[in-house]
Amino acid sequence: MPSIPIGRLVAFCSRHAVLTLVLFALLVGGAVVCSMKRLDVTTDTGTMFSSTLPWKQRSDQLARLFPQNQDQMVAVIDADLPEEAMATARELAARLQHDKNFLSVTIPQDNPYFVRNGLLFLDQKNLSSVLDTTVTAQPFLGGLAADPSGRGLFDALSLIALGVSQGQADLKSFQPALTGFADTLEQAADGTPQPLSWERLLAGSLADLAGKYVFVVTRPHLDYGSFQPGGEASDAMHKAIAGLEFVRSGHARVHLTGDVQISDEEFATVAEGMVAGLVGSLVLVTLWLFLAVRSWRIIVPIVVTLVAGLVLTTGFAALAVGTLNLISVAFAVLFVGIAVDFAIQFSVRFRAQRLPSGQIPPIRTALEHTGEETGHQILVAAMATMAGFLAFTPTAFVGVAQLGLIAGFGMLIAFICTVTLLPALLLLFNPPLDQQVAGFAFARPADRAVRLYRTQILSVFTFLAVLGAALIPVLTFDADPLHTKDPKSEGMRTLKLLMKDPQSSPYGAEVLVPDLKQAQVLADRLASLPLVDDAMWLGSLVPADQTPKLAMIQDAASILLPTLVVPNPRPAPDAAALRASAAKSAHDLGAVLDRLGPHDPLRRIQAALDRLSHAPDERLMAANTALVRFLPGQLDQLRQMLTAHAVTQDDVPPSIRRDYLLPDGRAIVSIHPKAGMDSNAELRRYVNEITRVAPDAGGPAVEVVESAATMVHAFVFAALSAIGMIAVILLVALRRVLDVALVLAPLLLSALMTVILIVLVPEQLNFANIIALPLLLGVGVSFNIYFVMNWRAGVRAPLSSPTARAVLFSALTTSTAFGSLAASHHPGTASMGRLLLLSLACTLLATLIFVPALLPKRAIDER
C-alpha cells in the first residue's frame, strides 16, 4: 500500500509550498491558453456516434450526396390570407437574397413548375369542382380582367343584380365567396379595410390543400469559430422579418426553425444551464464546505484546488478531444461533484489528526500523517473511479466515450491536486486544528442500531435489490434528441407546429437506390405500409392521369382565356369613379332586395356599397386597395394554370430534380410518416416497417432508433467492463476477494435502487441523463472504498467517524451541483440533474446504511 510515499509527497509539497503554487500557476496558465485556442463545442448530435457504425455511414453518405438538405434555417410563415403568406415569403426572400450571411434562399411552394401545373396535381374530382366554379364565374372574372379594380368589382356586382332581377342567377355555389365580399366591404365601409383573398374566393377549401404555411428555406453561412455558428444569419433573418409589411401590420407571423436554428438555441440553453450550474455549484459547495470543516482557512484551499483541477482537466480536454459535444461538456459538473469528495476527505481527516498523547500536532506533521492515513484511500478511490469512466471510451457512443476519457483523467488530476496543491495551500493558510469537528458524535447510537438490526436491514435491501432487478426490463430508452431540447425555444415551438403535417415531419427516412426504375418499385411498396403517409421519388413530382385532366383544363381554357387575356385593361380609377360605381351597384342591388332571402350576403353587400358611396375619398381608395390588391396576381396565376401542358420527369426543374436524382443515376426515395410519431414505440414500429422493406434506409427516423440501440449496447458493455476493471483495481489494492465484494455489492445495490426510482418517479432515460451511470460508478466506488478500508484499519464506529462526516458533506456538495442542473430550463440538462440526484441518493443510502450493516463483525466491534 503506497501510504508512506503519498505521505512523503504531501510533506514535500507542504515544505515547498511556494514552489508548488508557482508550478501549479504555470500549469493552470498553460491550460487556460490551451483551452482558449484549441477547445470548441459542437451541438451536432450526429458527432456523438462513431462513423464506423453502418447506420451512421448511411446517414453520412446521404448528407454528403445531398448537402442542400443539411444546415438549413427555415422561416415558416403563416398569415391571415394565403396571398399575404406568399407575399411575405417573397419579400423576405428578396431581402435575404443578397445578404452575405446566406448561401442560398428559396421558396419551394413558389417554384414556377408547381404553379403552372397546380391544376394537374389535383385529383379529377377536385379539379372538376374548381373548373366548374371558375367557368360559372366567367362573366364576373372577365369583367375583373378588363378592369382589375374596385370599380370593376362593383360593376360586376351590378351584373349579378341584373341576373337576379331576370331570374337567371343561381348563386347557391357562390354564397361563401359573396360572404367574403360582404365581410371585406363592411370592414372597408367602417374605415378598417382588410385585404380580400381571391385565392380562397376562387378555389374555396382547395386553397388550403397546399398547407397552412409557406416556407423560406435558407442555407446560412456558418461561423464555426462561434459557439452559435448560425448566430449572425439568425440575427439578419430577425432583422429582415421585423421590416416586413404584413408582419408589421400583424397579418403575418414568421417563425424560425431548421437544424441550424435549433442547434444554436440548444447550445445557448445548454451553455446557460451548465455555466449557471457550475457557478451555483461553486457557491453552494462553499456553504457545505463551511459546515464540513468550519474554517475559511480550509475552505479557500479546497475551492482553489477544485478550480485548479477543473482548469487543468479542461486543458486536457482541449488536447485530448478538441471539440466537446452536448454530453462531454458535462465533465465540468462531474469533476466538481466527485473531486470535491477527495478534498473533503483529506481536509476532514487533517482536522482530526492528534498525536498519541492526544495533543495537537504541528501542521506539517498533521499533513504528512493525513497523507499516510487517507492518501492511499483517495488513490484507490480515484483509480477505481477513473476505471469506471474510462470503460466508456472504447464504445461507439462517442459522446459518452469523450466524457469518460475526460472525466477519467480528471479523476487522476483531482487526486494529484489533492495530495500536492491542497497540502501546500493548507500550510500557507495555516488553519487551526483545535476544533472537535472531525466526526458525528450523535451518530454513535446509529452505529449500535445498525449492528443490532443487521439482519433486518440486510433483508430490506435484499428485497430492494430483487425488485430493482425485476424492473430492469421495464426501463425504456428515449434516443430522440428532440425530446431533450427546450420546447419553449423558437425553433422547437415552430417544429411542433409542423409535426402534424407528414410532409414537414422531422421523422422522415430516405433510401438510396441504383436508378429511377427501382425507386418507383420501392416507393410503391413503402407507400402501402400502415405507418407511412407517402414515399416520394422523382416520378411523384409528375402529375398522374394527365390526359383526362388536360382535356378538362383545355375545355375550361377555351371558355375562360378569351375573356381573361385582356391586352389593354382599363386604367386605375380615381375616388370619383369608385364612388359612382359603388353608388350604381348599391342602387342596382337595392332594386332586387325583395328577391333575396333574409340572410343573403347580397343584402350586406348592398348596405356596405351604399355607405362607401358616401365615404371620404381616402376611405374609398383604401377600400379599393384592400379589395383588389391580390386580384392581378391571382388572375395571372389562373392564366398560367389554364395553359398547362403534358409534363414528364424531364420537365422537372434541376433545382427540384437534384433533391431526388444524382448525376450518376442513383435516386432517392423520401419517406414521410403518418401524423404523430409521438412515442418511441410508434417510431420504432414505423422504422421497423421501413427497414423490413428497405434494410439500407437512413435519415432522421432511422438515426433515432438505431442510435438508441447503439447507446444501450454501449452502456451495457461499458458497465460490465467498468465493474470488471474496478474489481481488478480493488483486488490489487485490497488483496482480498471478500473486501472487493464488500465494495462492489453496495455499488450494484445503489444501481438497482436507482432503477426502482426511475420507474416510480418516473424518469425517462435519454442520451443526456444516461451519464448518471458512470457517475454512479464513480461516486459509489469512492464512498464504499473509504468505509471498507476504514473497517480493514480497525475503525469501530463508521457512522460517527470522520469518514462518515466527509462522505455526507461530499454527497451534499455533489447533490448541490446536480440540483443546479435539475433546475435548468433545458429538458436534457434538467433530466440529467434529476437522475444524478436520484442515483446519488441511492448511493448515499447504500453507503451509510447498507455498508455498515454488511461489514462482517470483528472481535473489536461493540456488541
Phi, psi and omega in degrees: 000130187276039184291319182291313177302320180294320177300320179293322177297317177299315180297318180299313182293326178288324178291327180247054186299315183296316178300318178299317180295319179297316179300314180292325178299319178294317179296315180296318177300317177297321179295321179296313180298316180297317181295320181293326184271328190246341188270132179226168179227136175239143176259006181286109181294343178292340180277359185271005180228150182295139180286356179274349179292136182303315181293328178289324178295320178295317180295319179295324178295316178298320179294324181287321182282332181235065184297338182295342180267002182254160173052055182256147169237121189243128172267121180255120188246126169234146185216168179296325180237148178298326178294324179293323178296314180292320178298320178295318179297316180294320179293319179294315180299320179297322180290325184274341188305321184252015178278129184295346181280356184233131178279327178206151179219123180222155172241097186305321183287348183259014179292130182307329181297314181286327179294312183295324184259020183303317181292326181293334181279351175282152173285167189297327180294310179294322179298317179299319180297314181296314183293321179298316179297318183292318180295320178299326180273013186303315179298321180295312181292324178299316178298321179290324178296322179286331180218081184282067182213177175299326178297314178297323179294316180295320178296323178295325177294328175295323177297323177296318178299321179296317179297321178296317182295331181266359179071024184249007184252114173260102189258011183301316183286349183257007182300315178301318180295316180294326176296321176297318175301314183299316180300313182293319180296319179296319178296319179295319179295330178281353181088013178234067185294139177235141182301147179262133179270104177285335178295317179287327178296320185274324185258347181063223183293340180292344180296337183263006181296329182285354179109164184282334190248152170247138186247136168249108185262124181236154169245102184284156171286126185255131177260096184286354173279354180256153177292339176235088187305328180263015186300314181294320178295319179297317178298318179296321178297313180297322179296317179294319181298320183298336182264002182286141186303306186284340173289317179297324182279349180087006180276342181227151179230135182240127180237143180257141173209198185106160185297326179293312182298315182294320180295318179297315178295324180298312181295319180301317181290317180295315180299318179300315180294318181292315181295313179298320179295319181292314179296314178300322180298312183297322180293309183286331176299322178300320178298312180296325178296322178298317179292332182281318187242348171060027179206126178294339179290344174257325182299313181300312176302321180295313181297317179298320178297317178299313182296316179299315178297320179295317179296318179296321178295321176297319176298320176299318179299321179297321180283321188279319185238332177078309183236121177275153175246185186294343177264311184293341178294345180281001182301330184296313180294321179296320181299311180300317184297325184262318183296329179297332178298318180299315182294319180293317178303313181296316186289318180294317177296324178300316181289342182270358185292134175219148175287163178305333178281353182091357180278162179282126182281164171300154188297323180294320178295318179298320180294317180295317179296324178296318178298319179290323185281317188242348183301318181290330176294315179295323179298313179298316178298317180295317181293319179293319177296318178301316179297320179299319179288315184293341178297341181273346186293329181282354187283163179281353177276088189300326181303310180282331176299317176297315179300317179298318180296311183292310182294325179299307178290337174298326177294322177294317177298318180298319179296314181300317179297323183293324184260002178236296184291316183299314177300321179297317179293319179298321179297316182292323181278340173050063180288153178287148180246017188260015179253136182273080181237016189293308184237194179247097180297327182292348183272000181300319176299327178294322177301315180293321182295319180298319179289324182292318183255034185302315183296315180297318180297314180295327179294316179298314181291329175295318177299316180297322179295316179296318179297316179299318179296322180291333183272353181304316179296342181284337183298139175235156182239126180257105181265004181288113182296338180294332183283349178255006181266162182289112182292346181269354178290155184300315182299319181285323177300318180293318180298323177299323178297327187271347188294336181286343180263118181305325184293333181249015179294140177283000184253042177283170177217157181225149176227128178264126182235163187295328184204175183293327181297315178290329177298319180295315180297314182293319180299320179296319180292316182293322182296338182275356181288145185301322185264004180260128178282312176201162175231110187264137171223180184303322180294339178294342181271003176252122183303143177271163176051049186290326185299306178293326180293317180297324178297318179295317181294319181293324176298315179294322182295325180296334179270320190273317188299322179302330180264340180276333179269102183243113183299320185228083178298156179296147178293160181300138183280159171265182184298322182296317180294321179294318181296317181297317181293318179297319180296316181296316181295321177297321179295315184295318179289325178299330182287345183243014182299329181290347179265356185259151176291164184295335181248017180294130181298341178296333176295315179293323179297316181298319181293319180293320178296322179297318178293320180295326181294343178250008183278159176298160181302318183299319180291323179296315181293324177294321178297319179300315180298316182295321185288322190238012181304316184263005182292310181303318180296321180291322177294320177298316181295322178296319178299317179298315182297325182285350177256018180299149177224172183298138179233154177233183179298331180291340181274350178294126184300148179304325182297332177265322183302322184294343178283348184232348185218131178268157180303332181275005176098346177293144184235158179242144174249120182258123188250135178239138181278162169294157184305141178122245185059039183281336184250153178295325180296316180294321179296320178296319179297318179300312180292321178298320176302314183293313186289338174293326178273320183229087184300337183266019181295148176226197179102175188304313183297317179295320180300318181298311183291315182291324179294326177299315179296321179297317181295314181299315179298318181298318183285326176296312179299313183294320181297314179296318179295318181297315180298320178296315180294319178297319180298319179296314180299316180295322180295320178294319184283318186265332174065019175218131181298322180301315181294323177297317179296324179294333177278318186283327183301310178294333177296313178293322179298314181297325177295318180291324176292326176296322177301317180300314182293323178300319181286321185283325189300310346272163178230123182280129175287136177214177186289349178274313186272357183293346179292353175299332182295307178297326179293320178302319178295316183294307182294316182300317179296316181301307183300315185292322181299318181301314182292318182293319181290326174295319178299318177297327182277356176098012177295131188263332184235085187297322185285339178256009182275164174303328179298316180299319178299314180296318180297315182298310182288332173296317178296321179294319178294319179294317179295329176297316179299316182286327178297324178294327176291321182297335180273002182294151176283346180275121185303318180296314179296318180296318179295325176300312180298317181297314182292325176296320177297316179299314182292324179293320178298318179294321179296316180295319179298317180294322183288316187274340181242309184291315183297311178302325179286329183283328184301129180298148178289146176241169181296332183276348183291147177291146178259000000 
